[in-house]
Short mmCIF file of C-alpha atoms and ligand atoms in Angstrom, two decimals:
data_model
loop_
_atom_site.label_atom_id
_atom_site.label_comp_id
_atom_site.label_asym_id
_atom_site.label_seq_id
_atom_site.Cartn_x
_atom_site.Cartn_y
_atom_site.Cartn_z
CA MET A 1 25.25 33.98 16.46
CA ARG A 2 22.14 31.88 16.16
CA VAL A 3 19.89 32.71 19.06
CA LEU A 4 16.77 30.84 20.13
CA VAL A 5 14.01 32.29 22.32
CA VAL A 6 11.86 29.64 24.00
CA GLY A 7 8.21 30.48 24.68
CA SER A 8 5.23 32.16 23.06
CA GLY A 9 4.05 34.99 25.31
CA GLY A 10 4.46 38.75 25.50
CA ARG A 11 7.60 38.29 27.58
CA GLU A 12 9.18 36.18 24.86
CA HIS A 13 8.18 38.66 22.15
CA ALA A 14 9.89 41.39 24.19
CA LEU A 15 13.00 39.22 24.65
CA LEU A 16 13.11 38.55 20.91
CA TRP A 17 12.56 42.23 20.04
CA LYS A 18 15.44 43.20 22.33
CA ALA A 19 17.70 40.37 21.10
CA ALA A 20 17.06 41.45 17.49
CA GLN A 21 18.82 44.75 18.26
CA SER A 22 22.08 43.02 19.13
CA PRO A 23 24.88 43.21 16.57
CA LEU A 24 25.97 39.76 17.82
CA VAL A 25 22.88 38.13 16.32
CA LYS A 26 22.89 36.67 12.84
CA ARG A 27 19.75 34.58 13.02
CA LEU A 28 16.84 34.38 15.42
CA TYR A 29 14.50 31.50 16.17
CA ALA A 30 11.46 31.26 18.42
CA ALA A 31 9.96 28.01 19.69
CA PRO A 32 7.03 27.91 19.35
CA GLY A 33 6.61 31.71 19.17
CA ASN A 34 3.47 33.57 18.15
CA ALA A 35 2.13 35.56 15.19
CA GLY A 36 3.86 38.76 16.32
CA MET A 37 7.26 37.08 16.44
CA GLU A 38 7.17 35.90 12.81
CA ALA A 39 8.60 39.13 11.49
CA LEU A 40 11.70 38.84 13.70
CA ALA A 41 12.44 35.13 13.81
CA GLU A 42 11.96 31.77 12.24
CA LEU A 43 9.21 30.02 14.18
CA VAL A 44 10.05 26.47 15.24
CA PRO A 45 7.02 24.23 15.87
CA TRP A 46 7.34 22.85 19.39
CA GLY A 47 4.94 20.93 21.61
CA GLY A 48 6.88 21.32 24.87
CA ASP A 49 9.24 18.30 24.90
CA VAL A 50 12.50 19.71 26.29
CA GLU A 51 14.75 16.90 25.03
CA ALA A 52 13.35 17.23 21.52
CA LEU A 53 14.03 20.97 21.44
CA ALA A 54 17.58 20.51 22.76
CA GLU A 55 18.17 17.88 20.05
CA TRP A 56 16.87 20.27 17.38
CA ALA A 57 19.03 23.13 18.76
CA PHE A 58 22.10 20.89 18.69
CA SER A 59 21.51 19.86 15.09
CA GLU A 60 20.85 23.49 14.01
CA GLY A 61 23.96 24.78 15.78
CA ILE A 62 22.11 27.18 18.09
CA ASP A 63 24.71 29.29 19.95
CA LEU A 64 22.51 30.56 22.76
CA ALA A 65 19.00 29.85 24.03
CA LEU A 66 16.99 32.28 26.14
CA VAL A 67 14.21 30.53 28.01
CA GLY A 68 11.12 32.60 28.86
CA PRO A 69 8.57 30.50 30.76
CA GLU A 70 8.83 28.49 33.98
CA ALA A 71 7.34 25.18 32.82
CA PRO A 72 10.24 24.09 30.55
CA LEU A 73 12.77 25.32 33.16
CA VAL A 74 11.15 23.22 35.87
CA GLU A 75 11.13 20.31 33.41
CA GLY A 76 14.88 20.64 32.92
CA ILE A 77 15.27 22.40 29.56
CA ALA A 78 18.52 24.07 30.70
CA ASP A 79 19.94 20.68 31.72
CA ALA A 80 19.02 19.23 28.32
CA PHE A 81 20.85 22.06 26.53
CA LEU A 82 23.88 21.93 28.84
CA GLU A 83 24.20 18.16 28.40
CA ARG A 84 24.67 18.81 24.68
CA GLY A 85 27.26 21.52 25.31
CA LEU A 86 24.86 24.34 24.34
CA LEU A 87 24.75 27.72 26.07
CA VAL A 88 21.52 28.57 27.82
CA PHE A 89 20.19 31.58 29.70
CA GLY A 90 17.92 30.04 32.32
CA PRO A 91 18.44 27.96 35.47
CA THR A 92 18.76 24.17 35.65
CA GLN A 93 15.92 22.06 37.00
CA LYS A 94 17.42 22.03 40.47
CA ALA A 95 17.91 25.80 40.51
CA ALA A 96 14.42 26.41 39.10
CA MET A 97 13.03 24.77 42.28
CA ILE A 98 12.94 28.30 43.75
CA GLU A 99 9.80 28.61 41.61
CA GLY A 100 8.80 24.97 41.07
CA SER A 101 8.23 24.32 44.76
CA LYS A 102 7.07 27.07 47.06
CA ALA A 103 7.80 24.74 49.98
CA PHE A 104 11.44 24.49 48.82
CA ALA A 105 11.66 28.27 48.34
CA LYS A 106 10.29 28.94 51.81
CA GLY A 107 12.72 26.45 53.35
CA LEU A 108 15.63 28.09 51.56
CA MET A 109 14.54 31.54 52.78
CA GLU A 110 14.27 30.21 56.32
CA ARG A 111 17.73 28.59 56.20
CA TYR A 112 19.42 31.74 54.93
CA GLY A 113 17.51 34.37 56.89
CA ILE A 114 15.70 35.94 53.92
CA PRO A 115 12.73 38.03 55.10
CA THR A 116 9.41 36.47 54.11
CA ALA A 117 5.98 35.71 55.59
CA ARG A 118 5.85 33.13 58.41
CA TYR A 119 4.49 29.84 57.08
CA ARG A 120 3.78 26.13 57.43
CA VAL A 121 3.66 23.41 54.79
CA PHE A 122 1.00 20.66 54.79
CA GLN A 123 0.14 17.55 52.83
CA GLU A 124 -2.58 16.34 55.20
CA PRO A 125 -5.91 18.20 54.84
CA LEU A 126 -6.92 17.72 58.48
CA GLU A 127 -3.68 19.16 59.81
CA ALA A 128 -3.94 22.11 57.43
CA LEU A 129 -7.52 22.83 58.50
CA GLU A 130 -6.60 22.63 62.19
CA TYR A 131 -3.76 25.08 61.59
CA LEU A 132 -6.15 27.46 59.81
CA GLU A 133 -8.49 27.34 62.81
CA ALA A 134 -5.57 28.17 65.08
CA VAL A 135 -4.11 31.09 63.11
CA GLY A 136 -7.37 32.57 61.80
CA VAL A 137 -7.68 35.17 59.05
CA PRO A 138 -6.46 37.05 57.10
CA VAL A 139 -4.26 34.26 55.81
CA VAL A 140 -2.75 33.24 52.47
CA VAL A 141 -3.10 29.74 51.00
CA LYS A 142 -0.74 28.70 48.20
CA ASP A 143 -0.40 25.67 46.00
CA SER A 144 3.23 24.65 46.43
CA GLY A 145 3.57 23.63 42.76
CA LEU A 146 3.33 25.61 39.52
CA ALA A 147 -0.10 27.15 38.93
CA ALA A 148 0.45 29.85 36.29
CA GLY A 149 0.08 32.63 38.87
CA LYS A 150 -3.37 31.37 39.84
CA GLY A 151 -2.60 29.08 42.79
CA VAL A 152 -2.79 31.71 45.53
CA THR A 153 -5.80 32.62 47.67
CA VAL A 154 -5.70 35.61 49.97
CA ALA A 155 -8.47 34.72 52.41
CA PHE A 156 -10.30 37.12 54.68
CA ASP A 157 -12.71 34.48 55.98
CA LEU A 158 -12.11 30.93 57.17
CA HIS A 159 -14.51 29.35 54.72
CA THR A 160 -12.56 30.71 51.73
CA ALA A 161 -9.27 29.62 53.28
CA LYS A 162 -10.54 26.09 53.93
CA GLN A 163 -11.99 25.84 50.45
CA ALA A 164 -8.61 26.81 49.00
CA VAL A 165 -6.85 24.14 51.07
CA ALA A 166 -9.40 21.54 49.98
CA ASN A 167 -8.95 22.45 46.31
CA ILE A 168 -5.21 21.89 46.57
CA LEU A 169 -5.04 18.84 48.85
CA ASN A 170 -8.05 16.85 47.72
CA ARG A 171 -6.73 16.19 44.26
CA ALA A 172 -6.23 12.56 43.26
CA GLU A 173 -2.50 13.07 42.58
CA GLY A 174 -1.94 14.54 46.05
CA GLY A 175 -0.69 18.02 46.72
CA GLU A 176 1.20 20.27 49.05
CA VAL A 177 -0.06 23.53 50.47
CA VAL A 178 1.80 26.48 51.95
CA ILE A 179 -0.20 28.49 54.46
CA GLU A 180 1.36 31.82 55.30
CA GLU A 181 0.98 35.03 57.17
CA TYR A 182 -0.81 37.87 55.36
CA LEU A 183 1.56 40.75 54.66
CA GLU A 184 0.52 44.34 54.13
CA GLY A 185 2.25 46.89 51.97
CA GLU A 186 2.99 47.80 48.36
CA GLU A 187 3.98 45.06 45.96
CA ALA A 188 6.92 45.38 43.62
CA THR A 189 9.06 43.17 41.43
CA VAL A 190 12.83 43.15 41.27
CA LEU A 191 14.36 41.06 38.50
CA ALA A 192 18.08 40.34 38.72
CA LEU A 193 20.55 38.75 36.34
CA THR A 194 22.88 36.23 37.89
CA ASP A 195 25.58 33.84 36.74
CA GLY A 196 25.65 32.15 40.14
CA GLU A 197 28.42 34.43 41.46
CA GLU A 198 27.44 37.99 40.61
CA ILE A 199 23.92 39.36 40.84
CA LEU A 200 22.76 42.48 39.01
CA PRO A 201 19.31 43.92 39.77
CA LEU A 202 17.34 45.40 36.86
CA LEU A 203 15.05 48.41 37.26
CA PRO A 204 12.27 47.71 39.77
CA SER A 205 8.81 47.25 38.28
CA GLN A 206 5.24 46.72 39.40
CA ASP A 207 2.68 44.28 38.06
CA HIS A 208 -1.11 44.44 38.49
CA LYS A 209 -2.18 40.89 39.19
CA ARG A 210 -5.94 41.24 39.51
CA LEU A 211 -8.33 41.31 36.58
CA LEU A 212 -10.29 44.46 37.42
CA ASP A 213 -9.58 48.11 38.12
CA GLY A 214 -8.75 48.99 41.70
CA ASP A 215 -7.10 45.56 42.17
CA GLN A 216 -10.43 43.78 42.33
CA GLY A 217 -11.59 40.50 40.83
CA PRO A 218 -9.72 37.25 40.28
CA MET A 219 -5.96 36.77 40.27
CA THR A 220 -4.44 36.57 36.79
CA GLY A 221 -0.97 36.07 35.34
CA GLY A 222 -0.67 39.90 35.31
CA MET A 223 -2.74 42.63 33.62
CA GLY A 224 -0.12 45.33 33.18
CA ALA A 225 3.18 46.58 34.51
CA VAL A 226 5.18 49.75 34.88
CA ALA A 227 8.89 50.46 35.17
CA PRO A 228 10.76 51.90 36.86
CA TYR A 229 8.73 51.46 40.04
CA PRO A 230 9.71 54.40 42.26
CA MET A 231 11.45 52.40 44.96
CA PRO A 232 13.62 54.43 47.34
CA PRO A 233 17.33 53.65 46.77
CA GLU A 234 17.71 52.47 50.37
CA THR A 235 14.91 49.93 49.83
CA LEU A 236 16.54 48.64 46.65
CA LYS A 237 19.78 48.32 48.59
CA ARG A 238 18.00 46.25 51.24
CA VAL A 239 16.52 44.04 48.52
CA GLU A 240 20.00 43.43 47.21
CA GLU A 241 21.65 42.85 50.58
CA GLU A 242 18.90 41.12 52.53
CA ILE A 243 17.28 39.12 49.72
CA LEU A 244 19.21 38.70 46.47
CA ARG A 245 22.72 38.12 47.83
CA PRO A 246 21.61 35.76 50.62
CA LEU A 247 19.56 33.81 48.04
CA LEU A 248 22.62 33.35 45.89
CA ARG A 249 24.79 32.47 48.89
CA GLY A 250 22.19 29.94 49.99
CA LEU A 251 21.93 28.30 46.59
CA ARG A 252 25.69 28.09 46.35
CA ALA A 253 25.98 26.62 49.83
CA GLU A 254 23.55 23.92 48.72
CA GLY A 255 25.58 23.16 45.62
CA VAL A 256 23.31 24.90 43.12
CA VAL A 257 24.66 27.20 40.40
CA TYR A 258 21.90 29.54 39.22
CA ARG A 259 22.34 31.13 35.79
CA GLY A 260 19.56 33.25 34.40
CA VAL A 261 17.21 35.78 35.89
CA VAL A 262 15.77 35.67 39.41
CA TYR A 263 12.35 37.22 39.93
CA ALA A 264 11.79 38.52 43.45
CA GLY A 265 8.11 39.27 44.07
CA LEU A 266 8.17 41.60 47.06
CA MET A 267 5.90 43.14 49.63
CA LEU A 268 7.32 46.44 50.84
CA THR A 269 6.17 46.23 54.45
CA ARG A 270 6.70 48.64 57.30
CA GLU A 271 9.56 46.44 58.50
CA GLY A 272 11.19 46.36 55.10
CA PRO A 273 10.98 44.34 51.91
CA LYS A 274 9.79 40.74 52.27
CA VAL A 275 9.59 38.02 49.64
CA LEU A 276 6.16 36.91 48.43
CA GLU A 277 7.65 34.55 45.87
CA PHE A 278 10.70 33.79 43.80
CA ASN A 279 10.38 32.94 40.14
CA ALA A 280 13.06 31.45 37.95
CA ARG A 281 12.47 33.72 34.93
CA PHE A 282 11.47 37.18 33.78
CA GLY A 283 8.01 38.36 34.83
CA ASP A 284 5.24 38.63 32.30
CA PRO A 285 4.21 41.48 31.86
CA GLU A 286 7.11 43.02 33.84
CA ALA A 287 9.60 42.09 31.09
CA GLN A 288 7.57 44.04 28.51
CA ALA A 289 8.03 47.21 30.60
CA VAL A 290 11.62 46.64 31.76
CA LEU A 291 13.33 45.39 28.59
CA PRO A 292 12.43 48.42 26.42
CA LEU A 293 14.25 50.61 28.96
CA LEU A 294 17.43 48.53 28.89
CA GLU A 295 20.16 50.20 26.86
CA SER A 296 22.70 47.38 27.26
CA ASP A 297 22.87 44.54 24.75
CA LEU A 298 20.64 41.72 26.05
CA VAL A 299 22.42 39.00 24.07
CA GLU A 300 25.81 40.08 25.37
CA LEU A 301 24.42 40.03 28.91
CA ALA A 302 22.77 36.64 28.43
CA LEU A 303 26.05 35.24 27.10
CA LYS A 304 27.91 36.53 30.14
CA VAL A 305 25.30 34.95 32.40
CA ALA A 306 25.45 31.61 30.57
CA GLU A 307 29.26 31.56 30.61
CA GLY A 308 29.66 32.78 34.20
CA ARG A 309 31.33 36.05 33.18
CA LEU A 310 28.98 38.60 34.73
CA ALA A 311 31.54 40.02 37.23
CA GLY A 312 32.38 43.66 36.54
CA THR A 313 29.38 44.19 34.23
CA ARG A 314 27.39 47.41 34.51
CA LEU A 315 23.95 47.88 33.06
CA SER A 316 22.90 51.01 31.23
CA TRP A 317 19.33 52.24 31.06
CA LYS A 318 17.37 54.63 28.91
CA GLU A 319 15.88 57.71 30.53
CA GLY A 320 12.15 57.73 31.16
CA ALA A 321 9.51 55.14 31.91
CA ALA A 322 7.51 52.35 30.32
CA ALA A 323 3.96 51.12 30.88
CA CYS A 324 2.55 47.85 29.59
CA VAL A 325 -1.21 47.30 29.35
CA VAL A 326 -2.34 43.73 28.73
CA LEU A 327 -5.25 43.20 26.32
CA ALA A 328 -6.96 39.97 27.32
CA ALA A 329 -9.69 37.89 25.72
CA PRO A 330 -13.24 37.95 27.08
CA GLY A 331 -13.56 35.14 29.64
CA TYR A 332 -9.95 35.47 30.88
CA PRO A 333 -8.68 34.03 33.23
CA GLU A 334 -11.32 31.27 33.62
CA SER A 335 -12.16 30.41 30.02
CA PRO A 336 -10.83 32.87 27.46
CA ARG A 337 -12.57 32.85 24.10
CA LYS A 338 -10.23 31.96 21.25
CA GLY A 339 -10.30 32.65 17.53
CA ILE A 340 -11.32 36.32 17.84
CA PRO A 341 -10.23 38.27 14.74
CA LEU A 342 -7.70 41.00 15.52
CA GLU A 343 -6.42 44.00 13.63
CA VAL A 344 -3.36 45.76 14.98
CA PRO A 345 -2.31 48.93 13.16
CA GLU A 346 1.33 50.02 13.06
CA PRO A 347 1.94 51.73 16.43
CA PRO A 348 3.19 55.33 16.50
CA GLU A 349 6.57 56.46 17.85
CA GLY A 350 6.81 55.69 21.58
CA VAL A 351 4.44 52.70 21.44
CA LEU A 352 5.33 49.02 21.08
CA VAL A 353 3.02 46.06 20.64
CA PHE A 354 4.13 42.68 21.93
CA HIS A 355 1.97 39.73 21.01
CA ALA A 356 1.05 36.93 23.43
CA GLY A 357 -1.79 34.54 22.53
CA THR A 358 -2.04 35.27 18.79
CA ARG A 359 -1.79 33.15 15.69
CA ARG A 360 -2.49 33.34 12.01
CA GLU A 361 -5.44 31.45 10.61
CA ALA A 362 -5.74 31.49 6.84
CA GLY A 363 -3.67 34.66 6.78
CA ARG A 364 -5.82 36.40 9.41
CA LEU A 365 -4.60 37.37 12.87
CA VAL A 366 -6.74 35.74 15.60
CA SER A 367 -6.57 35.38 19.35
CA ALA A 368 -5.24 32.08 20.68
CA GLY A 369 -4.99 32.53 24.45
CA GLY A 370 -6.01 34.48 27.53
CA ARG A 371 -3.55 37.32 27.41
CA VAL A 372 -3.49 38.28 23.73
CA LEU A 373 -1.62 41.55 23.16
CA ASN A 374 0.55 43.90 25.21
CA VAL A 375 0.58 47.61 24.42
CA VAL A 376 3.68 49.32 25.81
CA GLY A 377 3.97 53.09 26.02
CA LEU A 378 7.35 54.76 26.46
CA GLY A 379 7.72 58.31 27.72
CA ARG A 380 9.80 60.82 29.58
CA ASP A 381 7.87 59.88 32.69
CA LEU A 382 5.26 57.34 33.69
CA GLY A 383 2.39 59.74 32.95
CA GLU A 384 3.50 60.14 29.35
CA ALA A 385 4.16 56.41 28.96
CA LEU A 386 0.65 55.59 30.16
CA GLU A 387 -0.94 58.25 28.01
CA ARG A 388 0.74 56.86 24.89
CA ALA A 389 -0.29 53.29 25.64
CA TYR A 390 -3.89 54.22 26.42
CA ARG A 391 -4.17 56.51 23.38
CA PHE A 392 -3.21 53.64 21.06
CA ILE A 393 -5.43 50.91 22.55
CA PRO A 394 -8.72 52.10 20.93
CA GLU A 395 -7.03 51.75 17.53
CA VAL A 396 -6.60 48.02 18.06
CA HIS A 397 -9.56 46.08 16.71
CA PHE A 398 -10.30 43.37 19.30
CA PRO A 399 -14.01 42.65 19.88
CA GLY A 400 -14.79 42.03 23.56
CA VAL A 401 -11.30 43.04 24.71
CA VAL A 402 -10.73 43.12 28.47
CA TYR A 403 -8.14 45.46 29.92
CA ARG A 404 -7.52 47.57 32.98
CA ARG A 405 -7.90 51.34 32.74
CA ASP A 406 -5.83 52.06 35.82
CA ILE A 407 -2.42 50.48 35.16
CA GLY A 408 0.26 52.46 36.98
CA TYR A 409 -2.03 54.12 39.51
CA ARG A 410 -0.01 52.93 42.48
CA ALA A 411 3.34 53.95 40.99
CA LEU A 412 1.92 57.36 40.04
CA ARG A 413 0.84 57.83 43.64
CA GLY A 414 4.27 56.69 44.83
CA SER A 415 6.18 58.96 42.45
CA ARG A 416 4.27 62.00 43.75
CA ALA A 417 4.85 61.07 47.39
P1 AMP B 1 2.56 34.77 44.61
O1 AMP B 1 2.24 33.99 43.35
O2 AMP B 1 3.07 33.96 45.72
O3 AMP B 1 3.33 36.04 44.36
O4 AMP B 1 1.14 35.35 45.03
C1 AMP B 1 0.29 36.02 44.15
C2 AMP B 1 -0.25 37.26 44.79
O5 AMP B 1 -0.92 36.95 46.01
C3 AMP B 1 0.82 38.26 45.17
O6 AMP B 1 1.17 39.05 44.08
C4 AMP B 1 0.12 39.03 46.26
O7 AMP B 1 -0.79 39.98 45.71
C5 AMP B 1 -0.69 37.98 46.96
N1 AMP B 1 0.07 37.41 48.09
C6 AMP B 1 0.90 36.35 48.06
N2 AMP B 1 1.43 36.12 49.27
C7 AMP B 1 0.93 37.05 50.11
C8 AMP B 1 1.11 37.34 51.49
N3 AMP B 1 1.87 36.60 52.28
N4 AMP B 1 0.44 38.40 51.99
C9 AMP B 1 -0.37 39.16 51.21
N5 AMP B 1 -0.58 38.93 49.91
C10 AMP B 1 0.06 37.89 49.34
N1 LIG B 2 3.69 38.89 36.44
C1 LIG B 2 3.85 37.86 37.37
C2 LIG B 2 4.71 36.77 36.96
O1 LIG B 2 5.31 36.80 35.89
O2 LIG B 2 4.82 35.81 37.70
#
């Protein structure tokens, strides 16, 4: 088969690395890919036009496309492939609304009884500000549209909350804000494969969304992730029964067939798991920790998802744990410096390096984005996985590199409890 991976981040490098192990694959392509993906795939130049990529895929005879990021999904890349009779792993534009509009996702959760924070949606700044006055803090203010993981403000004072509302609603193009109840608990991610009928959860994982150690500093796309997150089996069961299955039932009832991976961002509260957000794709960096533990053939699974044949499938997993540490550029997330020369030695056994914002410039590897490299350690347990990742990082030459030293600290605490 000719398989195409769409995207250029660490998540897509991990998807490609895993796809490359499938005996079903004859040729791999990545659009647009990054410098780390060159060794595994033919890189296809791509500026983001979904119709153009579907046209190219049709003319090349691509058998299956795996779509990594949310932006092309929300723009309808799956629809463009399906219209040309091509198989695609990733939801249609309508189905991707679970991520593309937080207001839509909250409405869906309300209609189908999925536990989540109480909320209101506003387009009018004055009404939003009045509501903030009435509910007080702590409170969470979210941009309803896509914001690359950076559209959420957890406010502990009214001024910050109002500022966040103003930033979203006072834009010339108009906006929509979701204001919701602040939830307390541990955060975890559950990814699940679905063909619209069957839904199969992957190993739980945990991301670290803030820039600095101890979960301080600004929100980022994610600074590191561990898997499996030690979630009690009864909690995982509740996630499946109270969240994932009702989501699927709800989508179906509204005439939407979802094929791809659902990302449930959860708060494990005292009353049980509640949804912070749904995404229409794998998490980044969660995918870099989860996929290396998957024993099953990813391409076979993705085919079953795309063809609606997931029923009866069982997943198999490797023993042990994985930890991904993101190496970001100085200035991330506000204004990452680009063009920094990088040298990445061959990692030892038990360590993987997935590239994100990298490219080659006159034969030299340089940084080309905010999150630049992902170092993944694999081990018998999380401690060993972390030790391997952190032992390798100093060998990477990356002047000014920014990374967290405490990835996995919550899961380590949880696994001892
Ligand atoms: P989201 O993109 O909606 O997952 O939000 C990004 C981050 O903001 C989450 O990972 C949480 O750390 C935090 N957050 C979002 N919603 C809430 C909430 N209702 N209560 C507490 N923290 C939240
Ligand atoms: N790691 C968070 C996300 O992918 O949305």
